[in-house]
PDB file of C-alpha atoms in Angstrom:
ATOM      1  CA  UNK A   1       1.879   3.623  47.243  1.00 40.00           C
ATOM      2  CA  UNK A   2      -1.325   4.664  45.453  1.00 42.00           C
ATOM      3  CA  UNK A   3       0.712   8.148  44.674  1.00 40.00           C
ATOM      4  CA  UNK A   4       3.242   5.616  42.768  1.00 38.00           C
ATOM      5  CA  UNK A   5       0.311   4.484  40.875  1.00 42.00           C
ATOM      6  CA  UNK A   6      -1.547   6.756  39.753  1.00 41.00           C
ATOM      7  CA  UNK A   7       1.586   9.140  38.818  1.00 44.00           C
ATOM      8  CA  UNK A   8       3.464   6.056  37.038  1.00 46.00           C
ATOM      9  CA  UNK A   9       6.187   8.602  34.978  1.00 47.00           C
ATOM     10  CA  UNK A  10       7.104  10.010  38.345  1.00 43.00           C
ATOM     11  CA  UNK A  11       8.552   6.538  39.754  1.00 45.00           C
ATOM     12  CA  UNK A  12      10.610   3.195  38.870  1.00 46.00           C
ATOM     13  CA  UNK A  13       7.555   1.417  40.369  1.00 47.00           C
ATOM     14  CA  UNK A  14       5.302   3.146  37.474  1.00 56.00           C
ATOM     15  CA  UNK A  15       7.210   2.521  34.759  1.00 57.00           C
ATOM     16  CA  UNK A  16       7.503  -1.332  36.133  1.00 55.00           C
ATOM     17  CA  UNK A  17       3.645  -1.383  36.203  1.00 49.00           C
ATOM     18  CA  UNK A  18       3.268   0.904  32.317  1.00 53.00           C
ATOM     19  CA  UNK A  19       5.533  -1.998  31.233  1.00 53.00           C
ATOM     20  CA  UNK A  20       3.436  -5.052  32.895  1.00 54.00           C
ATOM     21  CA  UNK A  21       0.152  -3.636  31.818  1.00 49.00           C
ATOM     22  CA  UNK A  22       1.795  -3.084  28.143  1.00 51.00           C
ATOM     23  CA  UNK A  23       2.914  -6.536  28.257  1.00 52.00           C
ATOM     24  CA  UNK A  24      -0.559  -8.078  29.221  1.00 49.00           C
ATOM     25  CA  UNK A  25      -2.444  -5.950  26.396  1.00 59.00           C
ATOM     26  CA  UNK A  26       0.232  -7.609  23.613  1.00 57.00           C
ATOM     27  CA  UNK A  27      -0.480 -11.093  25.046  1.00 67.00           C
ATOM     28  CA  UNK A  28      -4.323 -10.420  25.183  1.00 69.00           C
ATOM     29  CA  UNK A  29      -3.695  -9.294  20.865  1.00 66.00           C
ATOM     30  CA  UNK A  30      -1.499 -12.382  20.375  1.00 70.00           C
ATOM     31  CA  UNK A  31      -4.344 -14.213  22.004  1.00 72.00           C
ATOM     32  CA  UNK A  32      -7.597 -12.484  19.913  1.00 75.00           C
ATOM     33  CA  UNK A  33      -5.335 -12.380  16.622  1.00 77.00           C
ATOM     34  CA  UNK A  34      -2.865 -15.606  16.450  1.00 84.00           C
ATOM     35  CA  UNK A  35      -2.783 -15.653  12.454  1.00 84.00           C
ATOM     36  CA  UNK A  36      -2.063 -11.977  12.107  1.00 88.00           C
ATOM     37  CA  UNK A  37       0.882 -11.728  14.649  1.00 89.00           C
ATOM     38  CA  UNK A  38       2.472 -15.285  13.080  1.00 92.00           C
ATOM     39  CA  UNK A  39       1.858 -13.678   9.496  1.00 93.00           C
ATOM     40  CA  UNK A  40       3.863 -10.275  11.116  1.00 92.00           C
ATOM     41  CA  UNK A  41       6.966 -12.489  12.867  1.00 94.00           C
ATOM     42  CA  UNK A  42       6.975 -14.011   9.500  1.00 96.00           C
ATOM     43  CA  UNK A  43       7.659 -11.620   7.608  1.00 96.00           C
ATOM     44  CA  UNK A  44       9.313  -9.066   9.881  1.00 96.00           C
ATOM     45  CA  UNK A  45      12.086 -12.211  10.493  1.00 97.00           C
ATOM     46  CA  UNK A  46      12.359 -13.073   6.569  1.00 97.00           C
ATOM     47  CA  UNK A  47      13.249  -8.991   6.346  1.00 97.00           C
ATOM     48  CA  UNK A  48      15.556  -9.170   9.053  1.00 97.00           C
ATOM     49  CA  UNK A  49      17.331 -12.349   7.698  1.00 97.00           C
ATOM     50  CA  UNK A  50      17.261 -10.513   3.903  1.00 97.00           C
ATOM     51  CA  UNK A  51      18.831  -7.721   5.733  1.00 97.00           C
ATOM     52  CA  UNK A  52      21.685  -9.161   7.176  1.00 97.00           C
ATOM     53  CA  UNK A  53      22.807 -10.520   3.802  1.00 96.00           C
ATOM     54  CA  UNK A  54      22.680  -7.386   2.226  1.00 96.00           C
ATOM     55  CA  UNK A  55      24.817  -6.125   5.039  1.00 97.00           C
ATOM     56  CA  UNK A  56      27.245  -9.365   3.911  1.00 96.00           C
ATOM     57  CA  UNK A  57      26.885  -8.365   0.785  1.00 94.00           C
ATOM     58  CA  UNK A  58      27.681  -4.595   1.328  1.00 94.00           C
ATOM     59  CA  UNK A  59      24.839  -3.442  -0.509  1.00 95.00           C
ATOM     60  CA  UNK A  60      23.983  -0.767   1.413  1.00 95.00           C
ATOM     61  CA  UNK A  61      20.911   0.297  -0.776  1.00 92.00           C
ATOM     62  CA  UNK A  62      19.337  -2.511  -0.314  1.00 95.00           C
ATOM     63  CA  UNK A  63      20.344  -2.333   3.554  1.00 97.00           C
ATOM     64  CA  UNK A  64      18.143   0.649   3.767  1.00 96.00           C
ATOM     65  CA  UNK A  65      15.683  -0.761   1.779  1.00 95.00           C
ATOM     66  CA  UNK A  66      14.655  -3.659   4.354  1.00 97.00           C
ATOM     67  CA  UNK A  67      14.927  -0.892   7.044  1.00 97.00           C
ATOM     68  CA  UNK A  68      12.094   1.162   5.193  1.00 96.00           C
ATOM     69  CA  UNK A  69      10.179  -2.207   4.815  1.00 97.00           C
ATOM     70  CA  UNK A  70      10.628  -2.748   8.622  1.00 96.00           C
ATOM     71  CA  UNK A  71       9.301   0.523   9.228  1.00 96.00           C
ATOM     72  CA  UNK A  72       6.341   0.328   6.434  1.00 95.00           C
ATOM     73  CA  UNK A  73       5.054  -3.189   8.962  1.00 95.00           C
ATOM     74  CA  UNK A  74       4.525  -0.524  11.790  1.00 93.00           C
ATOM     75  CA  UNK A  75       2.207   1.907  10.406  1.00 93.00           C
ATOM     76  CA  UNK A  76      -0.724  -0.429  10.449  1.00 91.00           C
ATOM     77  CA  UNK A  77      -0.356  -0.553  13.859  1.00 87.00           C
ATOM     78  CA  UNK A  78       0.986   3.019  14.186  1.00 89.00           C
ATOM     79  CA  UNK A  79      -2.456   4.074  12.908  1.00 89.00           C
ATOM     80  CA  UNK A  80      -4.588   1.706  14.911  1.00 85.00           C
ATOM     81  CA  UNK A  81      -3.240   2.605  17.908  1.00 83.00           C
ATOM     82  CA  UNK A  82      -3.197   6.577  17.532  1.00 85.00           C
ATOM     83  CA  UNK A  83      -6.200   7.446  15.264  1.00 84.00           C
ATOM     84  CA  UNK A  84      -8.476   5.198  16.653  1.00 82.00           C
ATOM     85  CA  UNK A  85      -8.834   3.308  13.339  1.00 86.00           C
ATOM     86  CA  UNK A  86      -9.717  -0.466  13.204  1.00 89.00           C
ATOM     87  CA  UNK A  87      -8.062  -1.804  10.417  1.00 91.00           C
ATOM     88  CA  UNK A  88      -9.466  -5.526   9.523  1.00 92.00           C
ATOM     89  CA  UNK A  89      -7.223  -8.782  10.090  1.00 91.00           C
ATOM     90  CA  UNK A  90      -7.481  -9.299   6.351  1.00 93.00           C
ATOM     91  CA  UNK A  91      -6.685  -5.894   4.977  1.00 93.00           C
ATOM     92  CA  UNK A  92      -3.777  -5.360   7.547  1.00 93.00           C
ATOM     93  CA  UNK A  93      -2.846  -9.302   6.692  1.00 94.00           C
ATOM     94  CA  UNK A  94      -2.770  -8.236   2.835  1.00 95.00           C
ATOM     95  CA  UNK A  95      -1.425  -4.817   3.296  1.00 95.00           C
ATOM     96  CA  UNK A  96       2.146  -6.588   5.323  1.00 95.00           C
ATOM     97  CA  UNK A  97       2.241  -9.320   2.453  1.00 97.00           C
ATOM     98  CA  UNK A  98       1.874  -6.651  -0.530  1.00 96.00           C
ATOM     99  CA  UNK A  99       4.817  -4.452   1.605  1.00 96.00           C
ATOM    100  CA  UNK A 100       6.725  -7.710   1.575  1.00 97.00           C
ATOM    101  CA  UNK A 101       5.922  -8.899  -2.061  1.00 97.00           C
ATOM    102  CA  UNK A 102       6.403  -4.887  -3.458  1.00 95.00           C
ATOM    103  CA  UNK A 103       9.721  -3.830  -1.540  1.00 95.00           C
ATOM    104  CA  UNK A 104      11.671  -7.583  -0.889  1.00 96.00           C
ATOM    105  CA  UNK A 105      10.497  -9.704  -3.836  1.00 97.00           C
ATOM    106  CA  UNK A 106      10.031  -6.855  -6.065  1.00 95.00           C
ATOM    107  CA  UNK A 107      13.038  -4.928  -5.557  1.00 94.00           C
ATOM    108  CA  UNK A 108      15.727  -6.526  -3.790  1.00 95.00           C
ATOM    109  CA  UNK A 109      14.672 -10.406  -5.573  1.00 94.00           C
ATOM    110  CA  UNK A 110      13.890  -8.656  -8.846  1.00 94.00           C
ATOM    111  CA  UNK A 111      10.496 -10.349  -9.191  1.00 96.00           C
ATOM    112  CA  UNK A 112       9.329  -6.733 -11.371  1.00 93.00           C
ATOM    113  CA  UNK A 113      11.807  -8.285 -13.390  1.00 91.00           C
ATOM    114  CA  UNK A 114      11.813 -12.362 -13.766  1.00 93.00           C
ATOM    115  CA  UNK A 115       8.248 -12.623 -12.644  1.00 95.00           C
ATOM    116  CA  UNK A 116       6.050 -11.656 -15.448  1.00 92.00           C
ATOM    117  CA  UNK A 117       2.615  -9.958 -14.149  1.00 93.00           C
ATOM    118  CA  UNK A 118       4.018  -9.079 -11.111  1.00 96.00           C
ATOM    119  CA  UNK A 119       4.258  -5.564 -11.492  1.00 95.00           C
ATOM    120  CA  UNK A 120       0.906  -5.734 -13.002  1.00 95.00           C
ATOM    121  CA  UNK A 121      -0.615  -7.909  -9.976  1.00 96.00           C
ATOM    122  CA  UNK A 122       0.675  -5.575  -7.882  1.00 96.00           C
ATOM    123  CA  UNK A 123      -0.720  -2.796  -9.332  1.00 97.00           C
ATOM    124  CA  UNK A 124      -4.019  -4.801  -9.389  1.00 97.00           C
ATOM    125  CA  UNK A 125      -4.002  -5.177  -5.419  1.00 96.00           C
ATOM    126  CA  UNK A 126      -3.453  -1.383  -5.048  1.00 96.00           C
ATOM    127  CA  UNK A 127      -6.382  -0.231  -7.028  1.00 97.00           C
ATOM    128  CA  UNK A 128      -8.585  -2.719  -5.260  1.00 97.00           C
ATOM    129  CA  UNK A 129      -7.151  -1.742  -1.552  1.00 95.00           C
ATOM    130  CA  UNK A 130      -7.376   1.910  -2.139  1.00 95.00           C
ATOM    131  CA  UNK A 131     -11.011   1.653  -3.557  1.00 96.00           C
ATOM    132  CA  UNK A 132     -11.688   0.150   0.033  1.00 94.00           C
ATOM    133  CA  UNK A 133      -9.990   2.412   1.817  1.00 93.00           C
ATOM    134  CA  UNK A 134     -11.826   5.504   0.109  1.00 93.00           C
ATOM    135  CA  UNK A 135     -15.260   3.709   0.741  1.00 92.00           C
ATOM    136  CA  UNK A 136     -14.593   3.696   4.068  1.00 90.00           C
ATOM    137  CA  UNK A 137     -13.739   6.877   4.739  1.00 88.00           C
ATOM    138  CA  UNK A 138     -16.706   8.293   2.021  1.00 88.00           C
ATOM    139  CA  UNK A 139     -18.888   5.851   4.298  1.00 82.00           C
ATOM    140  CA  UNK A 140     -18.167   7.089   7.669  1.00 81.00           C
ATOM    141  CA  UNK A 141     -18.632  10.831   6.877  1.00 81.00           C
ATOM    142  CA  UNK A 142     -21.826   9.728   5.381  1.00 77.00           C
ATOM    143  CA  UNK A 143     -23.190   7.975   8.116  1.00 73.00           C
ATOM    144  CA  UNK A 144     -21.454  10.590  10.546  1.00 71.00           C
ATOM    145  CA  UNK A 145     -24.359  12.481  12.851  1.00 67.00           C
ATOM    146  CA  UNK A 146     -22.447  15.868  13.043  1.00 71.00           C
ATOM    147  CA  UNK A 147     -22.618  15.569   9.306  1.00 68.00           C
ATOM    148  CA  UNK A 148     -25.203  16.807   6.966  1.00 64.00           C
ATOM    149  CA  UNK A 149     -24.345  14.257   3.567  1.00 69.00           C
ATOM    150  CA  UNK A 150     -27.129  11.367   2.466  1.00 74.00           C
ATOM    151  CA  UNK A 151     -25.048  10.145  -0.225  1.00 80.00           C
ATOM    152  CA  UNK A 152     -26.017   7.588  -2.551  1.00 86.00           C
ATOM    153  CA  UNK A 153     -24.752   3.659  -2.890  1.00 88.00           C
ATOM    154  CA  UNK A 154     -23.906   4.871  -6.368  1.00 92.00           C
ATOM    155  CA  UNK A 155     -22.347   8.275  -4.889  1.00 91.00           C
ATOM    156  CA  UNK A 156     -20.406   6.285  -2.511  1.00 90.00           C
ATOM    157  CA  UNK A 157     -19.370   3.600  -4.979  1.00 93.00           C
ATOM    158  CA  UNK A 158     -17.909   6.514  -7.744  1.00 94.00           C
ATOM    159  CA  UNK A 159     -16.152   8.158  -5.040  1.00 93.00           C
ATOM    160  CA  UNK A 160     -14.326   6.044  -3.929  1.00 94.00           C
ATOM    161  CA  UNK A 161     -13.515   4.883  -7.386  1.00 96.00           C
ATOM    162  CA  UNK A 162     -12.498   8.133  -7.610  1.00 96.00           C
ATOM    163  CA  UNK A 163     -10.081   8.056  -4.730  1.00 96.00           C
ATOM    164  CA  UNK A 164      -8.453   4.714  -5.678  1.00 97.00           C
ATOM    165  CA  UNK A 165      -7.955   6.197  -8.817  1.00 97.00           C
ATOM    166  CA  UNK A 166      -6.197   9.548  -8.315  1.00 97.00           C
ATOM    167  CA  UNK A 167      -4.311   7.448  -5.618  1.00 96.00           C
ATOM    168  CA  UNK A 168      -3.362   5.552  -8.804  1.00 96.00           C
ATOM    169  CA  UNK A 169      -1.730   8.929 -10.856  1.00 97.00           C
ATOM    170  CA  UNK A 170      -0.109  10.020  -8.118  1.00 97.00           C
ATOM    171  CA  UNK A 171       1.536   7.271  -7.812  1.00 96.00           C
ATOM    172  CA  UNK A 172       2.715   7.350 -10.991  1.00 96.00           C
ATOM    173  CA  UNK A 173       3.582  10.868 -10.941  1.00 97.00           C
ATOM    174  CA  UNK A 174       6.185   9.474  -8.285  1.00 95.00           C
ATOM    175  CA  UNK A 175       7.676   7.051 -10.430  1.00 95.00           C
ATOM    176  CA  UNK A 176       7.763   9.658 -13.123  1.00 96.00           C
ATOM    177  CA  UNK A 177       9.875  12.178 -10.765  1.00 96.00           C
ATOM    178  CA  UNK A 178      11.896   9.418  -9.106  1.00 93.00           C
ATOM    179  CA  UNK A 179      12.919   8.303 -12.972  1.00 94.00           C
ATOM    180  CA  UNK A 180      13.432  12.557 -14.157  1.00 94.00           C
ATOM    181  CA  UNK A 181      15.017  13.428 -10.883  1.00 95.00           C
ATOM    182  CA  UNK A 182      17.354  10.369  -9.914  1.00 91.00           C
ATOM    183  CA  UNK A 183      18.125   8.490 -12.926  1.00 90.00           C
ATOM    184  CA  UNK A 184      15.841   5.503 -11.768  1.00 87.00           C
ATOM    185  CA  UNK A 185      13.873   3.231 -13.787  1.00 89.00           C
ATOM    186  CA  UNK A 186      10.700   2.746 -11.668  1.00 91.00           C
ATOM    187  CA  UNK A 187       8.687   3.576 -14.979  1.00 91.00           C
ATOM    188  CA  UNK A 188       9.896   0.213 -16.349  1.00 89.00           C
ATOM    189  CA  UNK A 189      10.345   0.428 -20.370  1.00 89.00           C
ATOM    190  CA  UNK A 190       8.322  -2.409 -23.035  1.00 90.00           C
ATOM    191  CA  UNK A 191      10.052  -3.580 -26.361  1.00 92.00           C
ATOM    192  CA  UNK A 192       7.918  -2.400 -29.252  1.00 94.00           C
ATOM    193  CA  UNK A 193       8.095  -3.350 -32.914  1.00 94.00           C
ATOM    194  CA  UNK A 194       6.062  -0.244 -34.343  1.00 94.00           C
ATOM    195  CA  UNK A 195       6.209   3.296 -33.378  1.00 93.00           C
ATOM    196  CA  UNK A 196       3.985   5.783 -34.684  1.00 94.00           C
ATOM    197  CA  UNK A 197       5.475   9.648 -34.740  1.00 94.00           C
ATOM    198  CA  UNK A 198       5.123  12.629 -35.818  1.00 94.00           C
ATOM    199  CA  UNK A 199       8.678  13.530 -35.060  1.00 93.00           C
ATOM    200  CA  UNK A 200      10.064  11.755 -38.143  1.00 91.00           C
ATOM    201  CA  UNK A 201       7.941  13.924 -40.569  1.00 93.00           C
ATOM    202  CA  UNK A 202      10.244  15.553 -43.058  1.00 91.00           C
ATOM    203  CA  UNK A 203       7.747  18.220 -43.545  1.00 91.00           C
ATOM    204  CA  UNK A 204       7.207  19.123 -40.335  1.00 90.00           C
ATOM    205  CA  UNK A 205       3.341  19.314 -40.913  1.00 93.00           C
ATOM    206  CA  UNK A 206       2.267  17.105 -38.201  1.00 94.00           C
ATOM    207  CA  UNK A 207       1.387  13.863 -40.253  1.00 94.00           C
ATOM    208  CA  UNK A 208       2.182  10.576 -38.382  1.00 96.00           C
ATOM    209  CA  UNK A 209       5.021   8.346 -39.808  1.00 95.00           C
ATOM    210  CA  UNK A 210       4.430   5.177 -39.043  1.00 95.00           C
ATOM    211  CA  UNK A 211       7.929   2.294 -39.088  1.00 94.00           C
ATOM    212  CA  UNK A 212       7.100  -1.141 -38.493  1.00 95.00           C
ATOM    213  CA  UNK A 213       8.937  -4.351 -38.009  1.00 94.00           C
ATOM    214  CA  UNK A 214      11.704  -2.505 -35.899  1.00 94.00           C
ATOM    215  CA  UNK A 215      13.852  -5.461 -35.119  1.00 93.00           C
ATOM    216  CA  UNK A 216      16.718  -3.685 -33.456  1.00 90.00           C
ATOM    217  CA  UNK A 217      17.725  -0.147 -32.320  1.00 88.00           C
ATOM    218  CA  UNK A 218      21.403   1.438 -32.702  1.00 91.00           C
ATOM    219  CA  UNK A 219      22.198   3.996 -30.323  1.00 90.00           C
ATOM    220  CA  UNK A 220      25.764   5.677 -30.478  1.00 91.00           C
ATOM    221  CA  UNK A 221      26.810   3.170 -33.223  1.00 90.00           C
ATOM    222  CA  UNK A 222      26.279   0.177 -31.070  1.00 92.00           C
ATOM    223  CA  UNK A 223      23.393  -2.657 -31.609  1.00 91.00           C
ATOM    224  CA  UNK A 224      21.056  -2.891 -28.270  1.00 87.00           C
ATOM    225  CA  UNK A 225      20.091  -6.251 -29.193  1.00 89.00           C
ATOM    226  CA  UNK A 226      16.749  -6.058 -28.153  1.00 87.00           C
ATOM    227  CA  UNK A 227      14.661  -6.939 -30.681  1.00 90.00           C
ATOM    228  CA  UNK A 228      12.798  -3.879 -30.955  1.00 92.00           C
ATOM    229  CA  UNK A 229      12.320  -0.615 -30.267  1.00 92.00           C
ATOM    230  CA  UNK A 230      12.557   0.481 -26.683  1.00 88.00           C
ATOM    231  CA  UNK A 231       9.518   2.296 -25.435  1.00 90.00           C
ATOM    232  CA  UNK A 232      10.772   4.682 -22.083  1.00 87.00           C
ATOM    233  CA  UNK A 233       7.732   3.653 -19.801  1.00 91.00           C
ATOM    234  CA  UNK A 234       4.402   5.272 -21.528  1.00 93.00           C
ATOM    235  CA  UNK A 235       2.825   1.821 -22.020  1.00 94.00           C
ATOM    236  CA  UNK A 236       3.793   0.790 -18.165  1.00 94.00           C
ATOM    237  CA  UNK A 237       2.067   3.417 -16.825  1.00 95.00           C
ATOM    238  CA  UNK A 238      -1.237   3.572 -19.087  1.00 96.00           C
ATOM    239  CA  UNK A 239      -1.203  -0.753 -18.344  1.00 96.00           C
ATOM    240  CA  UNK A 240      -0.772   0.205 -14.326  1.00 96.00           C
ATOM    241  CA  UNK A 241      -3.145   2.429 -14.812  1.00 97.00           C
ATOM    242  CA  UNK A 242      -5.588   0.282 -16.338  1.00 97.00           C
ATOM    243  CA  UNK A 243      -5.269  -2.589 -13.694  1.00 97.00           C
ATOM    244  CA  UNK A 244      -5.726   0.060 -10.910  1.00 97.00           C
ATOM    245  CA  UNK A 245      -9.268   0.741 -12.476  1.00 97.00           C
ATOM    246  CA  UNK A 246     -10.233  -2.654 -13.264  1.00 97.00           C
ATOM    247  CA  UNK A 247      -9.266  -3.362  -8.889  1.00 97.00           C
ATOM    248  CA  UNK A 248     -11.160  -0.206  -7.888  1.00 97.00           C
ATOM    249  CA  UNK A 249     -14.131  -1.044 -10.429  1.00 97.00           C
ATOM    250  CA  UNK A 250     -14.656  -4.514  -8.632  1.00 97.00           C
ATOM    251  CA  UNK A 251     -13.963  -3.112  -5.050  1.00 96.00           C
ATOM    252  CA  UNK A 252     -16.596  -0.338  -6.278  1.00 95.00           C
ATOM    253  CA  UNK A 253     -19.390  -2.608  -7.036  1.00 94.00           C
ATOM    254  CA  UNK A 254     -18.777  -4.997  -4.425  1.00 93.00           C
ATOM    255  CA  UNK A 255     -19.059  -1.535  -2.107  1.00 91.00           C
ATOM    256  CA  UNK A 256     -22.580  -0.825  -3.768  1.00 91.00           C
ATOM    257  CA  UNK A 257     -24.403  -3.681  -2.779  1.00 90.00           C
ATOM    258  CA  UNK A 258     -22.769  -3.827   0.691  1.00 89.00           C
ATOM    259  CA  UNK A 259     -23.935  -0.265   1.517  1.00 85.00           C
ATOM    260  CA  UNK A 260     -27.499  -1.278  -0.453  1.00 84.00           C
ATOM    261  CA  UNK A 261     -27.853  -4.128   1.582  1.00 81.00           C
ATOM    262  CA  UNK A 262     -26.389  -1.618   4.889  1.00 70.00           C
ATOM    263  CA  UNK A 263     -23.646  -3.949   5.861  1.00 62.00           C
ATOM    264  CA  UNK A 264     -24.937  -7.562   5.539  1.00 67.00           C
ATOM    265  CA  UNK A 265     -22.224  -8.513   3.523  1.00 70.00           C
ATOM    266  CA  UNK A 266     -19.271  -9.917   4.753  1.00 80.00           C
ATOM    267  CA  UNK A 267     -16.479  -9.609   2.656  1.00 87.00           C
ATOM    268  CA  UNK A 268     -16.213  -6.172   2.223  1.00 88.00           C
ATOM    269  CA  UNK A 269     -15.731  -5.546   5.648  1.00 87.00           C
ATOM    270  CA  UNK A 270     -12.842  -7.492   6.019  1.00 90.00           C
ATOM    271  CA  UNK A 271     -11.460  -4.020   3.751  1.00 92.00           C
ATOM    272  CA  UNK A 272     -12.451  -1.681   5.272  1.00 90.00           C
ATOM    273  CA  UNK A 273     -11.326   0.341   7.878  1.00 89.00           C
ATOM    274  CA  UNK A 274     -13.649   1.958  10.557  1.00 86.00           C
ATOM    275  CA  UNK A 275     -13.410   4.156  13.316  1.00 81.00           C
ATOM    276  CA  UNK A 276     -13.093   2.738  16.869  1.00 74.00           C
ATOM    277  CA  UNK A 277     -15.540   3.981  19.466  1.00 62.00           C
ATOM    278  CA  UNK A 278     -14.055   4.379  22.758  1.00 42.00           C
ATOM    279  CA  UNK A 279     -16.095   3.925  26.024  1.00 38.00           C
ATOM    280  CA  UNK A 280     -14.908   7.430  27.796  1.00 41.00           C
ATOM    281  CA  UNK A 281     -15.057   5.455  31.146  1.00 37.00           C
ATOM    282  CA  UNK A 282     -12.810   2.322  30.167  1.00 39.00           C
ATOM    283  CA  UNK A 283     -10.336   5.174  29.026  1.00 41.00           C
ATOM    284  CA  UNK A 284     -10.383   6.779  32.110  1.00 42.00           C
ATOM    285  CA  UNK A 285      -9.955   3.964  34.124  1.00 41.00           C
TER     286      UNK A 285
END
């Protein structure tokens, strides 16, 4: 019997105790983290209910959609559980809503659409998440003994502005290629009334022609009705752009005075990931 144990893949009776020990450690979460696992059935059952209307609906896009959203709510967990990563009740709270709010609302409800500012809110929430992520991991390497760094508050704080940042243009270089490559319109486009080119200089000597009060554009012979000019996504990417700074600025400064004050403050740690330090002997056993 203790061969059965200790070898549980070789033997129905191990698998039966892998299962009732993997059982007990979900209740003990449930147990330590109530608000967090209702938030998760929440939204993991709104999905699944969003899902099976699509599948009424035949809108297979959307389908596969809710199945990528279903998949996003496990890497939180994915990540805990194999890197050794403690990710806070509030970040990992915030990071299932934003999935939620960015792939259902946004995209299958159309919120980037009839909700003004929510693309923009969005956007807002990234910078600031990312910012806290980066601090983190600038943090940890700095206070790392195997490591040789003794950053700065300030060096910390600009790095991981930095890294929320570039997070930021990458993204957008995604949208960019999804829109070039696809035919999508994540880059979403803003009604102008001026434009300001040097494209509609008869002279071709690279003096700016400026038209103002466009009221309408004609393309093909047909009226767009839009009631300006349509702009093909520059301004929504320099305005997400410029959210995702203002979000990592205030993540940034809040950082600062955390790491000046080495840790007393308590709300930036409930955004910031940190590594989990295993007692070798608990693992063993």
């Amino acid at each position: 019997m203790d061969s059965i144990l200790v070898h549980p893949g070789r033997s129905f009776m191990g698998k039966k105790v892998r299962k009732r020990i993997h059982s007990v450690t979900l209740r003990e979460q449930i147990r330590r983290e109530p608000g967090l696992f209702a938030v998760y059935i929440l939204l993991r059952t709104s999905v699944i209910l969003v899902m099976i209307a699509q599948i009424l609906n035949k809108d297979w896009q959307n389908v596969m959609l809710c199945v990528f959203t279903l998949f996003l709510f496990t890497v939180p967990s994915f990540i805990e559980k194999n890197w050794h990563i403690d990710i806070p009740n509030t970040l990992e709270v915030i990071i299932l809503v934003f999935i939620y709010a960015a792939e259902i609302l946004g995209e299958i409800r159309a919120f980037y659409v009839s909700v003004p500012g929510w693309d923009t809110a969005l956007h807002t929430i990234t910078g600031f998440l990312s910012a806290a992520v980066g601090f983190s991991l600038v943090d940890i390497i700095n206070r790392n003994e195997h490591t040789k760094l003794s950053l700065s508050p300030v060096y910390v704080a600009i790095a991981s502005f930095c890294f929320s940042m570039t997070i930021g243009v990458i993204w957008e270089f995604f949208e960019f290629s999804a829109d070039m490559l696809f035919g999508l319109d994540m880059q979403k486009d803003t009604i102008v009334h001026s434009i300001h080119t040097v494209m509609l200089d008869p002279t071709a000597s690279n003096k700016v022609v400026s038209i103002t009060g466009i009221t309408d554009v004609v393309v093909n012979g047909q009226s767009l009705g839009l009631g300006g000019y349509l702009d093909i996504g520059l301004i929504d990417t320099m305005k997400d752009l410029f959210v995702n700074l203002i979000g990592a600025f205030v993540f940034s400064v809040i950082g600062f005075f955390y790491i000046k004050g080495r840790g007393s403050g308590r709300f930036a740690k409930r955004f910031m990931p940190t590594l989990r330090h295993h007692n070798k002997a608990k693992d063993e056993e």
